[in-house]
XYZ file of C-alpha atoms in Angstrom:
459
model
C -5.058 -3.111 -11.039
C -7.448 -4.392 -14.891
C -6.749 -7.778 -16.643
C -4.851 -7.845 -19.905
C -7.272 -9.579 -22.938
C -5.358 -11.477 -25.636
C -5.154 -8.370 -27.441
C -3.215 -6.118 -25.105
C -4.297 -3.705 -21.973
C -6.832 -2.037 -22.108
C -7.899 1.420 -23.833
C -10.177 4.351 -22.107
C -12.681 3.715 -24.472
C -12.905 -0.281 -23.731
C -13.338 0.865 -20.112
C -15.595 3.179 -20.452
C -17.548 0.681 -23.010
C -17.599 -2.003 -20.078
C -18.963 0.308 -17.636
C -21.673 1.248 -19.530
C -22.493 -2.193 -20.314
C -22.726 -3.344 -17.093
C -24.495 -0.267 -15.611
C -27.682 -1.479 -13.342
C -29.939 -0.584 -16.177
C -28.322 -2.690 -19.156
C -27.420 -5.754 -17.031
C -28.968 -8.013 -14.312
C -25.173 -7.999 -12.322
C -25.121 -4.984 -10.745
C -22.448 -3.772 -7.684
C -23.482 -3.494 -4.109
C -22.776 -1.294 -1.576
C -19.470 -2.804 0.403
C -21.025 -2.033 4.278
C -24.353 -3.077 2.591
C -25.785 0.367 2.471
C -25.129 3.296 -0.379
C -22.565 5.779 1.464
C -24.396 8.864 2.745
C -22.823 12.341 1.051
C -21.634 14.489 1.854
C -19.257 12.268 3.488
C -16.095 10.238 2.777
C -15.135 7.348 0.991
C -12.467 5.359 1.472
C -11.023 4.341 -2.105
C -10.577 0.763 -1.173
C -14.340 0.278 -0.026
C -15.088 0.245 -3.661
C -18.507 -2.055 -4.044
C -18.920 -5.879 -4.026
C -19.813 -7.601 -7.308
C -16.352 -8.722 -8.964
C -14.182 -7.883 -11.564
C -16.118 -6.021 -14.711
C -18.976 -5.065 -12.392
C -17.404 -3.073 -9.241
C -13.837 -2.675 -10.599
C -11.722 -2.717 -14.065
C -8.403 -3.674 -13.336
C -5.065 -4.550 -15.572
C -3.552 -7.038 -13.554
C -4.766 -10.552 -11.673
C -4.044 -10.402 -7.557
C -3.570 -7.360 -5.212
C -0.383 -6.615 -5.226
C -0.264 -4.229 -2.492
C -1.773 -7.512 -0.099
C -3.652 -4.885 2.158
C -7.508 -4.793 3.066
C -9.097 -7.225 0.256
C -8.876 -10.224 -1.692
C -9.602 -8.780 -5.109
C -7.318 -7.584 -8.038
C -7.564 -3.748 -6.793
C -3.962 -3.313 -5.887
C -4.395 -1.632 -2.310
C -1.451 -1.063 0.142
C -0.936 0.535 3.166
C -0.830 4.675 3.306
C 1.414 7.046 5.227
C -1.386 8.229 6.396
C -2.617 5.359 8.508
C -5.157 3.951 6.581
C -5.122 2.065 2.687
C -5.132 3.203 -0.792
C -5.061 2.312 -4.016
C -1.960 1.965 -6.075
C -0.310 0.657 -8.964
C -3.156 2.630 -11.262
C -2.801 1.996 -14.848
C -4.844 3.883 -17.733
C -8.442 2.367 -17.922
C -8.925 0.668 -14.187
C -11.987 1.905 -12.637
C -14.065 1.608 -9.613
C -17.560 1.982 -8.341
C -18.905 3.176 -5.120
C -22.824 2.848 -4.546
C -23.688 6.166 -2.799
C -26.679 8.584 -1.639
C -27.210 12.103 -2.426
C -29.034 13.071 0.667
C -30.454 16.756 -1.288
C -29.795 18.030 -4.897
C -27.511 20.968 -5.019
C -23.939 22.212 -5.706
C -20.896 20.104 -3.957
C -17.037 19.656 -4.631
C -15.493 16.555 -4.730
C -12.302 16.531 -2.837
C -9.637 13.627 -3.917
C -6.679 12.578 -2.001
C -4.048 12.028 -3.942
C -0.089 11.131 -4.037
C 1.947 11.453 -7.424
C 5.741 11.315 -7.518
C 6.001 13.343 -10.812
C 2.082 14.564 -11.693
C 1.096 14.616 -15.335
C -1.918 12.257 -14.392
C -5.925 12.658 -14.411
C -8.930 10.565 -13.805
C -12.846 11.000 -14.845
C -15.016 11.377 -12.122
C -18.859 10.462 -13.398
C -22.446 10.038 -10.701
C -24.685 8.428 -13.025
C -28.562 8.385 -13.050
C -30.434 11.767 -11.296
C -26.606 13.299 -11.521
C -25.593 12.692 -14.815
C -22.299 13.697 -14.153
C -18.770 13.049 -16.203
C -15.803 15.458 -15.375
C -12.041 15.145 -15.713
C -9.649 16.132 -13.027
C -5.724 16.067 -13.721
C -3.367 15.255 -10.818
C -0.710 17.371 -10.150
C 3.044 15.992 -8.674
C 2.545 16.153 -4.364
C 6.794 14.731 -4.476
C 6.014 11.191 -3.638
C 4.064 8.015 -3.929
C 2.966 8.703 -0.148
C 3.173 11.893 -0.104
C -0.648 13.837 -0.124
C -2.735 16.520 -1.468
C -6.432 17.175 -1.777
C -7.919 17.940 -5.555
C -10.975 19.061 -6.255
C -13.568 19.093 -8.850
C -16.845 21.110 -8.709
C -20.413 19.424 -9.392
C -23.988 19.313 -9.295
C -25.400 16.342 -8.102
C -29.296 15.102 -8.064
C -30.612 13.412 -4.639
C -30.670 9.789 -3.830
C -29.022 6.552 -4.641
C -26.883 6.298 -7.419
C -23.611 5.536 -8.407
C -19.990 7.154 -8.454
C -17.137 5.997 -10.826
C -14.027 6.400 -10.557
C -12.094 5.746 -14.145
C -8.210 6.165 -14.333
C -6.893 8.271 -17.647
C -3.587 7.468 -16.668
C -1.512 5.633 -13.962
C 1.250 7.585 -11.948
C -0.597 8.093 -8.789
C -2.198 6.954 -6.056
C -6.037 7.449 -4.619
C -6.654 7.824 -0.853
C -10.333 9.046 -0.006
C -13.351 10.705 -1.864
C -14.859 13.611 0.097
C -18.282 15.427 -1.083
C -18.939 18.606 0.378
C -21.548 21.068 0.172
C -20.006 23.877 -2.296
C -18.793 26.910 -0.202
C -18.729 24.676 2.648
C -15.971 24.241 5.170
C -13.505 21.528 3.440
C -13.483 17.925 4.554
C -10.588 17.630 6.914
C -7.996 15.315 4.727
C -5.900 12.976 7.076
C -3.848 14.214 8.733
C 0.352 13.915 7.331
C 2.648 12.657 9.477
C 4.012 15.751 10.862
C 8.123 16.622 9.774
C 9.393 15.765 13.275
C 8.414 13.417 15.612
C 6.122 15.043 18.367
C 6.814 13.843 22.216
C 4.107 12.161 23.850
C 2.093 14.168 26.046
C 4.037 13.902 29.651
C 2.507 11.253 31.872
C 0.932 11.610 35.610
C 3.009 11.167 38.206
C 3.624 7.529 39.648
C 3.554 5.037 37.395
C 5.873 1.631 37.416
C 9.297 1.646 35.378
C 10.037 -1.291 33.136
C 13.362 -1.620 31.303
C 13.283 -3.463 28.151
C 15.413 -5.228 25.376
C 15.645 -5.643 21.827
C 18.109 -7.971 20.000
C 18.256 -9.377 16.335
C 20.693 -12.243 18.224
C 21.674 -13.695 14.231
C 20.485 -17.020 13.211
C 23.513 -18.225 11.827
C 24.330 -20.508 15.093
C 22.073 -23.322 15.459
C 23.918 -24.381 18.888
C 22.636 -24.238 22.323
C 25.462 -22.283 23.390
C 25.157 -19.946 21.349
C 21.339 -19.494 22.330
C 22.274 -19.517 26.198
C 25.319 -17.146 25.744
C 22.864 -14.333 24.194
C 20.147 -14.949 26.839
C 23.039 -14.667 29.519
C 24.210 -11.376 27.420
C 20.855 -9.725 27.472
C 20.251 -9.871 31.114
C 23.518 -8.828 32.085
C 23.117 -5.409 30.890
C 22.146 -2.834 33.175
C 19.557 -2.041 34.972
C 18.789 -5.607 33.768
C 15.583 -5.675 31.261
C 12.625 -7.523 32.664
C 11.109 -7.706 28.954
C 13.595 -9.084 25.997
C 11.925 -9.140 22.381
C 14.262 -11.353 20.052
C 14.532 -11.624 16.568
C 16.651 -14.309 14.187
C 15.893 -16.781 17.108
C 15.205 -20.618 16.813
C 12.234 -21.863 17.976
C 13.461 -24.974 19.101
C 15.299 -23.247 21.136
C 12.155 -21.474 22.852
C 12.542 -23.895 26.545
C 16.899 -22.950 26.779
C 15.749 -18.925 26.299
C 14.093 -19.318 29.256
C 15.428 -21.621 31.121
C 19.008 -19.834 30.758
C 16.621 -16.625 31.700
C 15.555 -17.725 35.005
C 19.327 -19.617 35.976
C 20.898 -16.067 35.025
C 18.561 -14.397 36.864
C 16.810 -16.728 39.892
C 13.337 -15.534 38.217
C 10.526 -16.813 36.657
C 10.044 -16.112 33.026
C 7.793 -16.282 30.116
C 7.620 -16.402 26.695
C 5.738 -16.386 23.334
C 7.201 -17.128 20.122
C 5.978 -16.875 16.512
C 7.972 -18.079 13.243
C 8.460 -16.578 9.703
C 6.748 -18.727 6.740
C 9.408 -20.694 4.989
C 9.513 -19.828 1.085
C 7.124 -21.082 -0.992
C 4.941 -22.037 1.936
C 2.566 -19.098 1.985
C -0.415 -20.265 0.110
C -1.983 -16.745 -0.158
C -4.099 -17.230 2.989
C -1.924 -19.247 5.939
C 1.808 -20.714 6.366
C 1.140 -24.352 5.181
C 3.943 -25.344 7.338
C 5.893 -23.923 11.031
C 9.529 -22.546 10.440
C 12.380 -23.327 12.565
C 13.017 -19.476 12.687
C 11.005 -16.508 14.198
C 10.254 -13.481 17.079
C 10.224 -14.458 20.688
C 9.098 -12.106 23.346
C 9.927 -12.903 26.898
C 9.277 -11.552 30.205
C 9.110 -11.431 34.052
C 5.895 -10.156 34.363
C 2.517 -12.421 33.806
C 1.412 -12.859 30.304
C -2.276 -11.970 29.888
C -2.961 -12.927 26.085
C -1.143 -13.230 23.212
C -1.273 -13.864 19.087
C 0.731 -13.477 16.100
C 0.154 -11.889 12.835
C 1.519 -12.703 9.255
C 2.843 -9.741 6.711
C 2.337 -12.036 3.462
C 5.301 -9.525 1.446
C 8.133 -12.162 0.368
C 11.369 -11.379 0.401
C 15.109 -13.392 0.271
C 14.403 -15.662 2.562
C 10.810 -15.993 3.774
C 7.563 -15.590 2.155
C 5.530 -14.113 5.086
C 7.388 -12.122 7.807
C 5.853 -12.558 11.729
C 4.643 -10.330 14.108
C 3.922 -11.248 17.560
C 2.117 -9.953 20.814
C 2.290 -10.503 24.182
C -0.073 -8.689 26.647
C 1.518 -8.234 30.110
C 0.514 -7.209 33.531
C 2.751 -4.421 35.165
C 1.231 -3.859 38.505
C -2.044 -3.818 37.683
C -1.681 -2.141 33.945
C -1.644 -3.866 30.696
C 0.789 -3.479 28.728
C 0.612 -4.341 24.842
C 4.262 -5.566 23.739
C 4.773 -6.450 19.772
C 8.123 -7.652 18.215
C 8.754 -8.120 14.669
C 11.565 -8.605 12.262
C 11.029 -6.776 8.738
C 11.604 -8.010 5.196
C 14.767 -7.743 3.422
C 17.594 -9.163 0.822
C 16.496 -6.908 -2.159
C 15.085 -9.863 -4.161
C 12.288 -8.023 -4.644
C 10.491 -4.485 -3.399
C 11.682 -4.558 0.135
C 10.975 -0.635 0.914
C 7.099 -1.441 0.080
C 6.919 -4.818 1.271
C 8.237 -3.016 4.911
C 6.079 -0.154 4.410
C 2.779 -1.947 4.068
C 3.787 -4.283 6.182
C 4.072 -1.382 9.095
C 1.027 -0.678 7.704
C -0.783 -3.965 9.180
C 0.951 -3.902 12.257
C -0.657 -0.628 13.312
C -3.965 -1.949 12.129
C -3.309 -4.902 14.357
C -2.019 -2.203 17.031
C -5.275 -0.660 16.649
C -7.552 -3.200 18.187
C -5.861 -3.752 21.188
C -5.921 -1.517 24.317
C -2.932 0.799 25.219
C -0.569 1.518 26.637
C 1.586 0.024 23.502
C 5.619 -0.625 22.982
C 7.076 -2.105 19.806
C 10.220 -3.440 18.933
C 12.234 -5.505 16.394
C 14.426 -5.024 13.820
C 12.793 -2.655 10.897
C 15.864 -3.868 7.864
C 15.148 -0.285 6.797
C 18.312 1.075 4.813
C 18.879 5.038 5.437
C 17.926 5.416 2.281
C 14.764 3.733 1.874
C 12.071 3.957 4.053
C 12.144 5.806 7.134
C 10.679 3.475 9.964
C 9.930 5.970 12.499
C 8.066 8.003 10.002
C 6.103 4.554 8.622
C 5.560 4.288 12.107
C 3.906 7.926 12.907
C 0.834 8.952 13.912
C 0.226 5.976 15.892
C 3.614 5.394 17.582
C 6.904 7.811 18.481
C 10.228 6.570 17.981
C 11.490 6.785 21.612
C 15.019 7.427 20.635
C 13.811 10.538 19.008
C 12.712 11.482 22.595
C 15.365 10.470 25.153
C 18.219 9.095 23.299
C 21.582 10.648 21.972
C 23.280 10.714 18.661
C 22.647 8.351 15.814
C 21.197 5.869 17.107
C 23.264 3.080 15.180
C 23.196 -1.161 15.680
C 24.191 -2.570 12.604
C 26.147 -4.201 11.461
C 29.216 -5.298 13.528
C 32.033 -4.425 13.528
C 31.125 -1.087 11.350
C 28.110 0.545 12.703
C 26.309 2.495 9.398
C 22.215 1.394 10.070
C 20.082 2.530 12.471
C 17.624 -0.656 12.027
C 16.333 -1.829 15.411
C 13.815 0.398 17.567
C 11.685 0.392 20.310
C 8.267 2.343 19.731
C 5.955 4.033 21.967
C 2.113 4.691 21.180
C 1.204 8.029 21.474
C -1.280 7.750 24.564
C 2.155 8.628 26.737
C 0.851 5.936 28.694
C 4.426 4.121 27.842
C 6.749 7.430 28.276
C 10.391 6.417 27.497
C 12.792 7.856 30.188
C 16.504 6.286 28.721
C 17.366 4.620 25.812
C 21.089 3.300 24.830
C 22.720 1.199 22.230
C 24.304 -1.539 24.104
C 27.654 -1.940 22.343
C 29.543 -4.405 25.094
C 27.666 -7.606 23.416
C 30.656 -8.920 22.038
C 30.541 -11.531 19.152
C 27.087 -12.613 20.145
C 26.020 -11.234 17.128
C 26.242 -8.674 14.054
C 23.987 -6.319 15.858
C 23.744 -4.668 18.532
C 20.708 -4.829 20.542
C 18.951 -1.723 21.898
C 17.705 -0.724 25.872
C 15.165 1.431 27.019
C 13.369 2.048 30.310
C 9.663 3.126 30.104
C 7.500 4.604 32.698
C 3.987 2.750 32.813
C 0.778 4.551 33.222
């Protein structure tokens, strides 16, 4: 997170030195409230909605950017969580933040802090300024992983009204979710809730419904020819019961009009499509893809499109600098149904397990503001030993071979199966309840995967 001077990083006391010097009493720059108003406690922070006002004023931080890429365009390094919302990583010794807040009575309270640490050993100073006059240490103790959570908590006595809360790191080594106050001998805030050790089924849906069979197929880019486009279209739809949705990743997009067109002379019916390409490297200026790609997602179907629009993950990898997401919203009967296709990062030129993990992160947050029910496919690049997708994945969506299908679940790469890396996901409204799911492994040489069927039932 805090910018190096010429001298080296910085100490505690520098820190603490800088906070006091730009405290609302000894300077005319003072930090603001992030919603615009001081957050009411008791009550919960979020530690990324630290407050407005700029480096040196709201935050001290080591390092220029945000490296995580989540939430905000300042140098607070803040990824996606496990637990469905961001945090704040990549803490070194002397970052801090500020967070303009409200006491709403004077009295006793415990601050509760979410926290993940691989190994522990860490602590933090936890100061309300003004009526509260307030300055504590709390150390972190290991929870077993970077996203993996526990509450601490620290006792105080706060003074009513508006002041402010700091936040100032003694050490790195962990990672800060939320800050809850609650009244002392209260009930505990309620942390977020972990993703649980198995994957729970979706509650089971009403009876009726319409049944949609689907595809998913990372078809390999390496063949630029229009046979080779036409012969995986002509592949996909001749598996059984034949999908009336196909998400495809490692497609071309000028090959977008010969998907479908092949679709329809395979099948006599009328299909549609939306595509959206990868950013080229070194064409991701930090805000937009300066330039379109030849290579990208396509999702196509047989029932009407409603709406549709992409998303950028701005992680770089190998061989792009922003990865794609896209969404098409389709009628079935009557119903909406949300479908999103993606195709992870990968190539291990640089942090591929967090640039897919906050990535997932963004693509539930995109999830989030559009109605259910929700499917999602693509292929995750997730090695078995690096992140596990369908747990990246949980609250929000179920991996639906984890509910109907059978043994490993395997579709890469040809001709020696050993990754599980492409997945269809249902949200957990059971609105989209998976009934079959296979591995289709009579493909051929179409490609080095294999691509993966399932039938929902849609509420």
């Amino acid at each position: 997170m805090a910018r190096q001077s010429k001298t080296g990083a910085w100490s505690i006391a520098s820190a603490l030195a800088m906070l006091l010097a730009t405290g609302p009493e000894a300077s005319a720059a003072a930090p603001t409230p992030l919603s615009g108003s001081p957050v009411a406690l008791p009550g919960t922070l979020e530690a990324e909605n630290f407050d407005n006002g700029g480096y040196g004023v709201a935050y001290g931080d080591n390092s220029a950017g945000n490296k995580g890429g989540a939430w905000r365009s300042t140098d607070v390094d803040i990824e996606w969580s496990s637990e469905g919302v961001a945090d704040v990583g990549w803490i070194s010794a002397g970052e801090w933040l500020n967070y303009t807040v409200n006491v709403t009575s004077a009295g006793s309270y415990v601050v509760q802090l979410r926290v993940a640490s691989p190994n522990g050993g860490g602590s933090m100073h936890v100061g309300f300024n003004n009526q509260s006059n307030v300055w504590s240490v709390v150390g972190i103790p290991s929870t077993g992983g970077w996203q993996t959570w526990a509450t601490v908590t620290l006792p105080v006595t706060l003074g009513a009204g508006v002041q402010q809360l700091t936040l100032l790191f003694d050490s790195g080594g962990f990672n800060l979710n939320s800050i809850s106050v609650v009244a002392a001998g209260g009930s505990p805030a309620a942390p977020p809730a972990a993703p649980p050790a198995a994957p729970a089924p979706p509650p089971p849906p009403p009876s009726g419904g319409t049944s949609v069979s689907v595809l998913t197929w990372n078809i390999q880019i390496n063949d630029s020819s229009e046979w080779h486009a036409r012969q995986a279209m002509a592949t996909a739809v001749a598996v059984s019961p034949r999908p009336q949705v196909i998400v495809i990743q490692e497609a071309w997009l000028g090959h977008f009009n010969i998907y479908i067109d092949e679709l329809q002379r395979q099948t006599g019916q009328t299909w549609r499509g939306v595509f959206a390409t990868h950013c080229a490297p070194g064409n991701w200026n930090g805000n937009w893809c300066t330039s379109t790609w030849y290579q990208g997602v396509g999702i196509f179907t047989t029932f009407p499109i409603v709406s549709s629009d992409s998303m950028m993950f701005p992680f770089w990898d190998c061989w792009t600098s922003a990865r794609a997401g896209v969404r098409a919203a389709i009628n079935v009967n009557g119903t909406i149904l949300q479908v999103f296709g993606t195709h992870l990062q990968t190539g291990g030129c640089t942090n591929d397990v967090q640039s897919r993990y906050t990535s997932i992160g963004w693509l539930k947050w995109w999830a989030s503001y559009n109605s259910t029910p929700q499917i999602v496919a693509g292929d995750f690049n997730a090695d078995p030993n690096q992140i596990d997708s369908a747990a990246g994945m949980r609250p929000q969506f179920v991996d639906s071979w984890a509910l109907v299908g059978s043994g490993k679940g395997n579709t890469a790469f040809l001709p020696s199966l050993t990754m599980k890396l492409d997945y269809w996901f249902t949200d957990s409204s059971g609105r989209a309840a998976p009934q079959s799911t296979e591995v289709v492994t009579y493909t051929g040489t179409v490609s080095d995967h294999y691509p993966v069927r399932t039938t929902f039932l849609i509420q």
